[in-house]
Short mmCIF file of C-alpha atoms in Angstrom, two decimals:
data_model
loop_
_atom_site.label_atom_id
_atom_site.label_comp_id
_atom_site.label_asym_id
_atom_site.label_seq_id
_atom_site.Cartn_x
_atom_site.Cartn_y
_atom_site.Cartn_z
CA MET A 1 -18.01 -84.12 1.01
CA ILE A 2 -20.78 -81.24 1.80
CA ASP A 3 -21.34 -81.02 5.37
CA VAL A 4 -24.94 -80.32 6.39
CA LEU A 5 -26.65 -79.26 9.49
CA VAL A 6 -30.22 -79.92 9.97
CA VAL A 7 -32.10 -77.93 12.23
CA ASP A 8 -35.96 -79.00 13.22
CA ASP A 9 -37.63 -78.70 16.62
CA ASP A 10 -38.90 -82.23 16.23
CA TYR A 11 -36.18 -84.88 17.19
CA ARG A 12 -38.15 -87.44 14.70
CA VAL A 13 -38.48 -85.30 12.01
CA ALA A 14 -34.70 -84.08 12.24
CA GLU A 15 -33.67 -87.82 12.53
CA ILE A 16 -35.74 -88.36 9.39
CA ASN A 17 -34.36 -85.63 7.38
CA ALA A 18 -30.65 -86.69 8.34
CA LYS A 19 -31.59 -90.00 7.19
CA TYR A 20 -32.73 -88.71 3.87
CA VAL A 21 -29.40 -86.52 3.65
CA GLY A 22 -27.10 -89.50 4.20
CA LYS A 23 -28.83 -91.08 1.41
CA VAL A 24 -27.75 -88.70 -1.46
CA PRO A 25 -24.19 -88.92 -2.52
CA GLY A 26 -21.67 -86.51 -1.80
CA PHE A 27 -23.59 -85.23 1.41
CA ARG A 28 -23.13 -86.10 5.14
CA VAL A 29 -25.09 -84.61 8.42
CA THR A 30 -22.23 -83.30 10.78
CA ALA A 31 -24.91 -81.91 13.29
CA ARG A 32 -28.48 -81.42 14.23
CA ALA A 33 -30.08 -78.72 16.16
CA HIS A 34 -33.59 -78.56 17.78
CA SER A 35 -33.29 -74.55 18.37
CA ALA A 36 -32.17 -71.64 17.03
CA ALA A 37 -29.28 -71.09 19.78
CA GLN A 38 -28.05 -74.91 19.01
CA ALA A 39 -28.19 -74.28 15.56
CA LEU A 40 -25.99 -71.03 15.66
CA ALA A 41 -23.65 -72.33 17.88
CA ALA A 42 -23.13 -75.37 15.55
CA VAL A 43 -22.36 -72.72 12.65
CA GLU A 44 -20.05 -70.87 14.98
CA ARG A 45 -18.21 -74.13 15.45
CA GLY A 46 -17.83 -74.15 11.60
CA SER A 47 -17.55 -77.24 9.54
CA VAL A 48 -21.26 -76.56 8.35
CA ASP A 49 -21.66 -76.07 4.72
CA LEU A 50 -25.65 -76.04 4.39
CA VAL A 51 -28.19 -75.83 6.68
CA LEU A 52 -31.60 -77.65 6.14
CA LEU A 53 -33.56 -74.86 8.29
CA ASP A 54 -37.42 -75.12 9.75
CA HIS A 55 -39.15 -72.02 10.34
CA TYR A 56 -40.96 -73.07 13.27
CA LEU A 57 -38.23 -72.89 16.09
CA PRO A 58 -39.11 -72.88 19.96
CA ASP A 59 -37.18 -70.10 20.69
CA GLN A 60 -36.92 -68.02 17.42
CA THR A 61 -37.96 -68.48 13.81
CA GLY A 62 -35.92 -70.22 11.20
CA LEU A 63 -35.82 -66.79 9.23
CA ASP A 64 -35.07 -65.02 12.42
CA LEU A 65 -31.88 -67.30 12.92
CA VAL A 66 -30.85 -66.38 9.35
CA HIS A 67 -30.95 -62.90 9.87
CA ARG A 68 -28.46 -63.31 12.76
CA MET A 69 -26.22 -65.42 10.77
CA ARG A 70 -25.81 -62.44 8.34
CA GLU A 71 -25.60 -59.93 10.96
CA GLN A 72 -22.65 -62.26 11.94
CA GLY A 73 -20.82 -62.35 9.00
CA TYR A 74 -22.05 -66.21 8.48
CA GLY A 75 -22.60 -66.83 4.81
CA THR A 76 -23.55 -70.27 5.08
CA ASP A 77 -26.13 -71.78 2.73
CA VAL A 78 -29.54 -72.24 3.72
CA ILE A 79 -32.47 -74.58 2.18
CA MET A 80 -35.61 -74.23 4.09
CA ILE A 81 -37.69 -77.16 4.80
CA THR A 82 -40.69 -76.11 6.84
CA ALA A 83 -44.61 -76.40 6.83
CA ALA A 84 -44.72 -72.40 6.60
CA SER A 85 -46.34 -71.59 3.05
CA ASP A 86 -47.35 -68.43 3.25
CA VAL A 87 -46.10 -66.06 0.67
CA THR A 88 -44.74 -63.48 3.10
CA THR A 89 -42.32 -66.08 4.70
CA VAL A 90 -41.41 -67.35 1.37
CA GLN A 91 -40.59 -63.89 0.04
CA GLN A 92 -38.71 -63.10 3.15
CA ALA A 93 -36.69 -66.38 2.65
CA MET A 94 -35.65 -65.47 -0.83
CA ARG A 95 -34.46 -61.87 0.61
CA LEU A 96 -32.44 -63.66 3.08
CA GLY A 97 -30.68 -65.67 0.54
CA ALA A 98 -32.32 -69.26 1.14
CA LEU A 99 -30.99 -71.26 -2.06
CA HIS A 100 -34.40 -73.55 -2.11
CA TYR A 101 -37.69 -73.71 -0.13
CA LEU A 102 -39.37 -77.41 0.35
CA VAL A 103 -42.83 -77.38 2.05
CA LYS A 104 -43.36 -79.81 4.32
CA PRO A 105 -44.75 -82.87 3.90
CA PHE A 106 -42.35 -83.82 1.29
CA THR A 107 -40.68 -86.93 -0.52
CA PHE A 108 -37.00 -88.09 -0.72
CA ALA A 109 -37.10 -87.20 -4.39
CA ALA A 110 -37.88 -83.55 -3.72
CA LEU A 111 -35.33 -83.43 -1.26
CA ARG A 112 -32.56 -85.30 -3.45
CA THR A 113 -33.68 -83.24 -6.28
CA ARG A 114 -32.76 -79.72 -3.89
CA LEU A 115 -29.57 -81.13 -2.90
CA ASP A 116 -28.57 -82.21 -6.27
CA SER A 117 -29.21 -78.96 -7.65
CA TYR A 118 -27.01 -77.40 -4.76
CA ALA A 119 -24.16 -79.99 -5.59
CA ALA A 120 -24.02 -78.61 -9.16
CA LEU A 121 -24.06 -75.05 -7.89
CA ARG A 122 -21.24 -75.56 -5.68
CA ARG A 123 -19.39 -77.08 -8.65
CA THR A 124 -19.93 -74.59 -11.28
CA VAL A 125 -18.93 -71.74 -8.81
CA ASP A 126 -15.60 -74.16 -8.56
CA ARG A 127 -15.29 -74.11 -12.15
CA VAL A 128 -15.97 -70.20 -12.70
CA GLY A 129 -14.67 -68.95 -9.61
CA GLY A 130 -11.14 -69.04 -10.32
CA ARG A 131 -11.18 -66.55 -13.11
CA GLY A 132 -11.84 -63.42 -11.03
CA VAL A 133 -13.99 -62.04 -13.62
CA THR A 134 -17.17 -63.38 -15.26
CA GLY A 135 -19.15 -62.92 -18.18
CA GLN A 136 -22.78 -63.21 -18.61
CA GLU A 137 -22.56 -66.79 -19.55
CA GLN A 138 -20.85 -67.91 -16.26
CA VAL A 139 -23.36 -65.89 -14.20
CA ASP A 140 -26.14 -67.62 -16.14
CA ARG A 141 -24.43 -71.15 -15.69
CA ILE A 142 -24.29 -69.96 -11.82
CA PHE A 143 -28.09 -69.16 -11.59
CA GLY A 144 -28.86 -71.96 -13.93
CA ALA A 145 -27.64 -74.53 -11.61
CA LEU A 146 -30.12 -73.96 -8.90
CA ARG A 147 -33.25 -74.59 -11.49
CA THR A 148 -35.17 -77.92 -10.61
CA SER A 149 -37.83 -80.00 -12.36
CA PRO A 150 -40.38 -81.00 -10.34
CA ALA A 151 -40.13 -84.29 -8.27
CA PRO A 152 -41.69 -87.43 -9.00
CA SER A 153 -43.85 -88.97 -6.24
CA ALA A 154 -42.59 -91.30 -4.40
CA PRO A 155 -43.49 -95.03 -5.84
CA GLY A 156 -46.36 -97.24 -4.12
CA LEU A 157 -47.43 -93.67 -2.15
CA PRO A 158 -51.07 -92.47 -3.12
CA SER A 159 -51.34 -88.77 -3.85
CA GLY A 160 -51.35 -86.62 -0.68
CA HIS A 161 -48.71 -89.08 1.31
CA SER A 162 -45.03 -88.45 1.86
CA GLU A 163 -42.31 -90.72 2.69
CA PRO A 164 -41.24 -88.47 6.05
CA THR A 165 -44.55 -89.07 7.57
CA THR A 166 -44.77 -92.87 6.11
CA ASP A 167 -41.75 -93.63 8.15
CA LEU A 168 -42.81 -91.92 11.17
CA ILE A 169 -45.68 -93.91 11.43
CA CYS A 170 -43.72 -97.18 10.51
CA GLY A 171 -41.45 -96.34 13.24
CA VAL A 172 -43.70 -95.82 15.66
CA LEU A 173 -45.54 -98.88 14.97
CA HIS A 174 -42.47 -101.17 14.54
CA ARG A 175 -41.13 -100.02 18.30
CA ALA A 176 -44.67 -100.76 19.72
CA ASP A 177 -44.86 -103.54 21.97
CA GLN A 178 -48.52 -104.27 21.32
CA PRO A 179 -50.63 -102.96 18.46
CA LEU A 180 -51.77 -99.48 18.20
CA SER A 181 -55.27 -97.69 17.82
CA ALA A 182 -55.28 -94.78 14.94
CA HIS A 183 -55.92 -92.42 18.07
CA GLU A 184 -52.73 -93.93 19.82
CA VAL A 185 -50.52 -93.58 16.85
CA ALA A 186 -51.63 -90.11 16.51
CA ALA A 187 -50.64 -88.71 19.91
CA ARG A 188 -47.24 -90.69 19.52
CA THR A 189 -46.78 -88.86 16.21
CA GLY A 190 -48.21 -85.68 16.81
CA LEU A 191 -50.14 -86.32 13.38
CA SER A 192 -53.92 -85.48 13.48
CA ARG A 193 -56.29 -88.56 13.91
CA SER A 194 -57.62 -88.34 10.58
CA THR A 195 -54.27 -88.20 8.97
CA ALA A 196 -52.87 -91.11 11.19
CA GLN A 197 -55.80 -93.30 9.85
CA ARG A 198 -55.37 -92.32 6.09
CA TYR A 199 -51.77 -93.65 6.35
CA LEU A 200 -52.37 -96.45 8.21
CA ARG A 201 -55.40 -97.76 6.02
CA HIS A 202 -52.73 -97.40 3.29
CA LEU A 203 -50.15 -99.50 5.00
CA GLU A 204 -52.59 -101.83 6.07
CA GLN A 205 -53.96 -102.26 2.36
CA ALA A 206 -50.28 -102.60 1.49
CA GLY A 207 -49.24 -105.39 3.99
CA ARG A 208 -47.26 -103.34 5.90
CA LEU A 209 -49.27 -103.46 8.77
CA ARG A 210 -51.79 -106.15 10.32
CA LEU A 211 -55.18 -104.93 11.16
CA SER A 212 -57.37 -106.50 14.44
CA LEU A 213 -60.44 -105.27 16.13
CA ARG A 214 -60.88 -105.07 19.79
CA TYR A 215 -64.72 -104.83 21.14
CA GLY A 216 -65.41 -102.46 23.84
CA ASP A 217 -68.10 -101.57 26.33
CA THR A 218 -69.76 -99.75 23.61
CA GLY A 219 -70.01 -102.73 20.84
CA ARG A 220 -68.32 -100.84 18.48
CA PRO A 221 -65.11 -102.28 17.53
CA GLU A 222 -61.73 -100.28 17.43
CA HIS A 223 -59.26 -100.72 14.56
CA ARG A 224 -56.06 -101.55 16.25
CA TYR A 225 -52.98 -101.92 13.58
CA ALA A 226 -49.59 -103.95 14.48
CA TRP A 227 -46.15 -103.95 12.33
CA VAL A 228 -45.78 -107.00 10.00
CA ALA A 229 -42.01 -107.59 9.99
CA PRO A 230 -40.80 -108.03 6.31
#
């Protein structure tokens, strides 16, 4: 089994990412961390093969954490999973040895593709590593193991929608004891109101939510959404 440390300052996102990892054969989440300090402590305790690392952490950036890990001699593999998509951050991640860089929001299929290629890399290294000396063919196999093809969009989701965000909204509504408005969903998830509205509209049309109207003093109805049990 490949032991994974999931690092994200958002507890809900970390939980979703951990559930995704648990769906991929050969991988298991052994720890979660919500700050750079917690993540470094988990690496120091051992039993971490791979870190799924967010860049925006409350005490340090994810890349600062990788730099500290390397300075202290930890060669733990890293896959960046972050909303940071500027070229400078991507280049720094490459220079520090990040094996993949996945931009939020993403689908489960996209994460699984990266995890599968990482597993293929480990298998390839294990096969050729015992020889001590490798030729160009073996080197090409090692580098080629990390290549991925574009992951397909998740079935049932329109363009621009992601599984983690969908799961996040569904979880909020499933736990709610009464229908919620788009404003309330946005507040509980940390999403913008327009993003929450877009996802709520799709989920209602897909039959996963029930729409009701509540009229206030202004006379304009407020759209409220409730979870529909499958």
